[in-house]
mmCIF file of C-alpha atoms and ligand atoms in Angstrom:
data_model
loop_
_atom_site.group_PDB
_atom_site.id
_atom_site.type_symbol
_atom_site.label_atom_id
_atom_site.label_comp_id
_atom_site.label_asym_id
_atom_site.label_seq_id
_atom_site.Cartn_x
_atom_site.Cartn_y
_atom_site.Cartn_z
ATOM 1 C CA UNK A 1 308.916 -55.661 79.726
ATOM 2 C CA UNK A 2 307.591 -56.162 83.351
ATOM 3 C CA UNK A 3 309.684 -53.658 84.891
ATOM 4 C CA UNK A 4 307.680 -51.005 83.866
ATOM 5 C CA UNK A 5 304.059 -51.253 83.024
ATOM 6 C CA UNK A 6 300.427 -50.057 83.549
ATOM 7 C CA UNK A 7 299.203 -51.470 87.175
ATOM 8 C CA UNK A 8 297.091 -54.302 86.631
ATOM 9 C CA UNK A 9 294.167 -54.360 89.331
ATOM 10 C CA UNK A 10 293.706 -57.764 88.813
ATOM 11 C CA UNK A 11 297.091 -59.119 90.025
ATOM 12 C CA UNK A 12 296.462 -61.493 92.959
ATOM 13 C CA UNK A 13 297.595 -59.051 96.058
ATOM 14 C CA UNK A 14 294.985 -56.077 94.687
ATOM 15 C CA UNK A 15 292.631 -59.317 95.119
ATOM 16 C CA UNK A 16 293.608 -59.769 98.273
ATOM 17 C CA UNK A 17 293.296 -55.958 99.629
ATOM 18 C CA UNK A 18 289.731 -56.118 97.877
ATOM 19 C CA UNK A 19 289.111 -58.990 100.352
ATOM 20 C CA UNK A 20 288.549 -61.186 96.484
ATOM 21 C CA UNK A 21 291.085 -63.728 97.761
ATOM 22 C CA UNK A 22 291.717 -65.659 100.479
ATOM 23 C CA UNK A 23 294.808 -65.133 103.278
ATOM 24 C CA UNK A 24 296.241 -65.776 106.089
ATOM 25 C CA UNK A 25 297.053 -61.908 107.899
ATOM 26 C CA UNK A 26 299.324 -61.392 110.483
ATOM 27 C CA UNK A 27 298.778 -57.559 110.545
ATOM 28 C CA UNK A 28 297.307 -55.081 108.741
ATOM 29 C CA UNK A 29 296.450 -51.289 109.365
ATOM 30 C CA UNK A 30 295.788 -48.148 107.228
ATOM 31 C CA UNK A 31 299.093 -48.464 105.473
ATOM 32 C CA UNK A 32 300.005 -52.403 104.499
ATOM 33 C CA UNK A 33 298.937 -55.433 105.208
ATOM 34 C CA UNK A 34 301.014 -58.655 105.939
ATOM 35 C CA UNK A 35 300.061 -61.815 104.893
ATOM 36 C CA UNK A 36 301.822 -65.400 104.728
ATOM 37 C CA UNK A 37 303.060 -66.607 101.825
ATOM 38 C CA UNK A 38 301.779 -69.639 100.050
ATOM 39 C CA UNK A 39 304.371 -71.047 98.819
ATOM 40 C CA UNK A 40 306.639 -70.765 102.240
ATOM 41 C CA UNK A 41 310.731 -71.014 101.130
ATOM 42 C CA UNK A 42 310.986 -71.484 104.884
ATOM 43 C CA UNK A 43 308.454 -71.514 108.060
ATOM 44 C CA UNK A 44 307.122 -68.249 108.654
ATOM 45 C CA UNK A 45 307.721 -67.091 105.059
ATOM 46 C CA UNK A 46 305.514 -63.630 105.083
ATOM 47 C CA UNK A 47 304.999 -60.699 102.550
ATOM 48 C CA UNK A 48 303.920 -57.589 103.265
ATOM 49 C CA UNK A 49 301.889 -55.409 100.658
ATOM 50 C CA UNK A 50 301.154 -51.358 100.917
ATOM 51 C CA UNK A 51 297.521 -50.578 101.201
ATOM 52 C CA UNK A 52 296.015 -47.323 99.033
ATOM 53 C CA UNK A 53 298.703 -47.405 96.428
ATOM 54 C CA UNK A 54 298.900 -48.927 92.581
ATOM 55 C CA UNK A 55 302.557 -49.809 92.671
ATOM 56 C CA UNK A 56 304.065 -52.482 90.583
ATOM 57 C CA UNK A 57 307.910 -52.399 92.451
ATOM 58 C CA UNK A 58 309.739 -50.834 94.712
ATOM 59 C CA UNK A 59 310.930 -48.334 91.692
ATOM 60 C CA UNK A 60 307.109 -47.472 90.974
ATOM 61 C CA UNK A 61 306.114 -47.020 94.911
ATOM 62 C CA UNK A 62 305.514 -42.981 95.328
ATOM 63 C CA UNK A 63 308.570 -41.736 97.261
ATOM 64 C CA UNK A 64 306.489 -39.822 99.883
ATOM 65 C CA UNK A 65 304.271 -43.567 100.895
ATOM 66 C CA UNK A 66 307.632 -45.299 101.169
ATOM 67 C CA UNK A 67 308.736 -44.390 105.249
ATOM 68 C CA UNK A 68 305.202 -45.214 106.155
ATOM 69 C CA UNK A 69 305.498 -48.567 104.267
ATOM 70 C CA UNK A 70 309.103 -49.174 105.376
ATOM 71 C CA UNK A 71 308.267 -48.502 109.083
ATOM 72 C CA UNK A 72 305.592 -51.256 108.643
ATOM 73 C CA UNK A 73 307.999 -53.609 107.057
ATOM 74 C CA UNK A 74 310.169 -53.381 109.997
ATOM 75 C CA UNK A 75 307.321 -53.805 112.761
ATOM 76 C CA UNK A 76 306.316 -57.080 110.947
ATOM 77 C CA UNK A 77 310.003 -58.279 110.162
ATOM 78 C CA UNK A 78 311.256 -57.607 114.339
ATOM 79 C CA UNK A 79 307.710 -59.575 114.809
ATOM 80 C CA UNK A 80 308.561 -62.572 112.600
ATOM 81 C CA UNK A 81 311.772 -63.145 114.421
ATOM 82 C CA UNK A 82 310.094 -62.688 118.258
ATOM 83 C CA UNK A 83 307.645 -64.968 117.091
ATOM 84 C CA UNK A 84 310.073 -67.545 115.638
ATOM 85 C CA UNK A 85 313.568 -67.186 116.803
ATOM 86 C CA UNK A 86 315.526 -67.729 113.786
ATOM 87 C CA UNK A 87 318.751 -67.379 113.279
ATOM 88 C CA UNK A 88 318.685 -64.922 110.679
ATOM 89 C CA UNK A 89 316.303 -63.146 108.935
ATOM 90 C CA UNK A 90 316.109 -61.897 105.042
ATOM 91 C CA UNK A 91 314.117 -58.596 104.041
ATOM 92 C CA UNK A 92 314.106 -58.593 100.181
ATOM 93 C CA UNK A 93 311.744 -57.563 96.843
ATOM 94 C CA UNK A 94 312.601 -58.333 93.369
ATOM 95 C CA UNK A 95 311.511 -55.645 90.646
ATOM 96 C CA UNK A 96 310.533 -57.080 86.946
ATOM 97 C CA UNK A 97 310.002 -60.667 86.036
ATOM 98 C CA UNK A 98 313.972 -61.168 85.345
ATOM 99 C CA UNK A 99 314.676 -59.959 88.703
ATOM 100 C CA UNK A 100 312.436 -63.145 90.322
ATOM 101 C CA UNK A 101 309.288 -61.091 90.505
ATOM 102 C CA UNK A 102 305.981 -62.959 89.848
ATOM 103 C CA UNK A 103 302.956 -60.851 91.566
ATOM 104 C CA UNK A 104 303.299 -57.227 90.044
ATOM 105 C CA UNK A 105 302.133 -55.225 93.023
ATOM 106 C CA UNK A 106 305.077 -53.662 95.632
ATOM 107 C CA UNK A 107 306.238 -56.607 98.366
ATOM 108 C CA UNK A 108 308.745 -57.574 100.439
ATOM 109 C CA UNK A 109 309.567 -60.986 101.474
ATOM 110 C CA UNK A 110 310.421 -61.565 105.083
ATOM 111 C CA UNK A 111 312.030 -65.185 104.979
ATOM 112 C CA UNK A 112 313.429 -66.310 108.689
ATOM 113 C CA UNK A 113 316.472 -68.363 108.416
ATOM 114 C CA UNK A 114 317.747 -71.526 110.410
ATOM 115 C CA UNK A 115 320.980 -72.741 110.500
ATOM 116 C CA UNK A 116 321.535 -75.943 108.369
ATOM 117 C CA UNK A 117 317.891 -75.362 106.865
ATOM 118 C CA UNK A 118 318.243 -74.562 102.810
ATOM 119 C CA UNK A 119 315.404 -72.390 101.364
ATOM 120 C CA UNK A 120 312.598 -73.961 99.555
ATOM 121 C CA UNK A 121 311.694 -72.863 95.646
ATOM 122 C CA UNK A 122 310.342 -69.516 95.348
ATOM 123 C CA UNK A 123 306.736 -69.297 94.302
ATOM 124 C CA UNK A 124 306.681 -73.329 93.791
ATOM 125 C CA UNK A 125 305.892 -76.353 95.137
ATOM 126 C CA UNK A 126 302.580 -77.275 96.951
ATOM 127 C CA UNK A 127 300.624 -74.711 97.889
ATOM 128 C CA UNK A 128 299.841 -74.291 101.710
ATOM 129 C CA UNK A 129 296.613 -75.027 103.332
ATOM 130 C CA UNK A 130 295.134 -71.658 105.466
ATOM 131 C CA UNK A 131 295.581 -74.923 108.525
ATOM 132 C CA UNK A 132 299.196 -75.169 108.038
ATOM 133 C CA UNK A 133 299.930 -71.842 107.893
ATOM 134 C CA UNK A 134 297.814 -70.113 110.831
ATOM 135 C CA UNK A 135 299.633 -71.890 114.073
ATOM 136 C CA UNK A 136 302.736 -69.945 112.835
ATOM 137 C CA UNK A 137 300.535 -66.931 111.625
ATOM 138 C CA UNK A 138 299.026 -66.765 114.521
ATOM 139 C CA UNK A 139 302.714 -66.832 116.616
ATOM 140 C CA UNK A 140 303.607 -63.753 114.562
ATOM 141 C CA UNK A 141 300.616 -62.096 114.986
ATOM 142 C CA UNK A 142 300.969 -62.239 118.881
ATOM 143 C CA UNK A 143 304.266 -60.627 118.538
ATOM 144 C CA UNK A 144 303.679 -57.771 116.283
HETATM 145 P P1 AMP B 1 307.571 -62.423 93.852
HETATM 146 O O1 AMP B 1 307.954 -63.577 93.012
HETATM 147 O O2 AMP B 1 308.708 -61.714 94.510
HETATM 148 O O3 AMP B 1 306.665 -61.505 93.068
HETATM 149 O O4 AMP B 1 306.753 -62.996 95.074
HETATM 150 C C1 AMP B 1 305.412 -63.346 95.007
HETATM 151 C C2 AMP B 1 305.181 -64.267 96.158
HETATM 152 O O5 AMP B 1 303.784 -64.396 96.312
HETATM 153 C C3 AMP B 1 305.751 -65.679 95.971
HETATM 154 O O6 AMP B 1 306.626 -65.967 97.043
HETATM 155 C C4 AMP B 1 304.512 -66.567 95.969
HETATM 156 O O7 AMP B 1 304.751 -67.786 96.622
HETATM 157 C C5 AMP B 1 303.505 -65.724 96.701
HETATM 158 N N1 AMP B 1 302.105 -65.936 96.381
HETATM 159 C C6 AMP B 1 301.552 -66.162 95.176
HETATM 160 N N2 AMP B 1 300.200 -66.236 95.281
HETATM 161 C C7 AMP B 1 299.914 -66.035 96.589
HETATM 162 C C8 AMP B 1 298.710 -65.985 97.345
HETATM 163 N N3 AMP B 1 297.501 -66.168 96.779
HETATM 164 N N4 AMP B 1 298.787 -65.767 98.679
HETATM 165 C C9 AMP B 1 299.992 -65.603 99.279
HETATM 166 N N5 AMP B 1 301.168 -65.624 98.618
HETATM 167 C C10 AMP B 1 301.136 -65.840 97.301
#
């Protein structure tokens, strides 16, 4: 049961906020920090994690840290599309291992979309090199 569980503090994002693993940021403040994914389903393929909080999901996350988080989500998301000019642009979180959730602390995907382009495999594939990710990191980050 993964939907509902004791917060492990060694799942790879608390890693990350402890500065334990590598990543490539495009923002971070008091509140979240964005990072790209490593396993892109498309160019520019970010996450964005809250800061200060031991939250597995979206159903876990304390009610009163969500607007905070949200507003965050939002400044990075309108940043990934300045940066990148997509043609769309999906916001989405899974919650629980049969929902498509593999790292078990709160984030949202921010996955621009280009016509005719078909999303890669989530959380598969060949892992991306901090050199291929940071030109378009570093696009984003201008723009937030
Ligand atoms: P989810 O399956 O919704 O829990 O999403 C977890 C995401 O984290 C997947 O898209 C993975 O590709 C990504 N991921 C896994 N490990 C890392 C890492 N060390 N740095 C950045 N992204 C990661």
């Amino acid at each position: 049961m993964t939907l509902h569980a004791p917060y492990d503090p060694d799942n790879i994002f608390a890693k990350i906020l402890r500065g334990d693993m590598p990543h490539v940021s495009v923002f971070e403040d008091e509140v979240a920090l964005a990072f790209m994914d490593v396993f892109p389903q498309a160019e520019g393929h970010t996450l964005i994690i809250p800061k200060k909080v031991e939250a597995r999901n979206f159903l876990d996350m304390p009610t009163e840290k969500l607007g905070a988080y949200m507003e965050r989500v939002q400044q990075v998301a309108r940043a990934v599309e300045k940066a990148l000019n997509p043609d769309g642009v999906v916001v989405t979180q899974f919650n629980g291992a049969p929902a498509g959730q593999t790292v078990f602390h709160l984030h949202f995907h921010i996955l621009p979309r280009f016509e005719g382009t078909r999303l890669g495999a989530h959380a598969a594939g060949q892992m991306a090199t901090p050199e291929q990710l940071e030109p378009i990191a570093s696009r984003i980050r201008a723009a937030v």
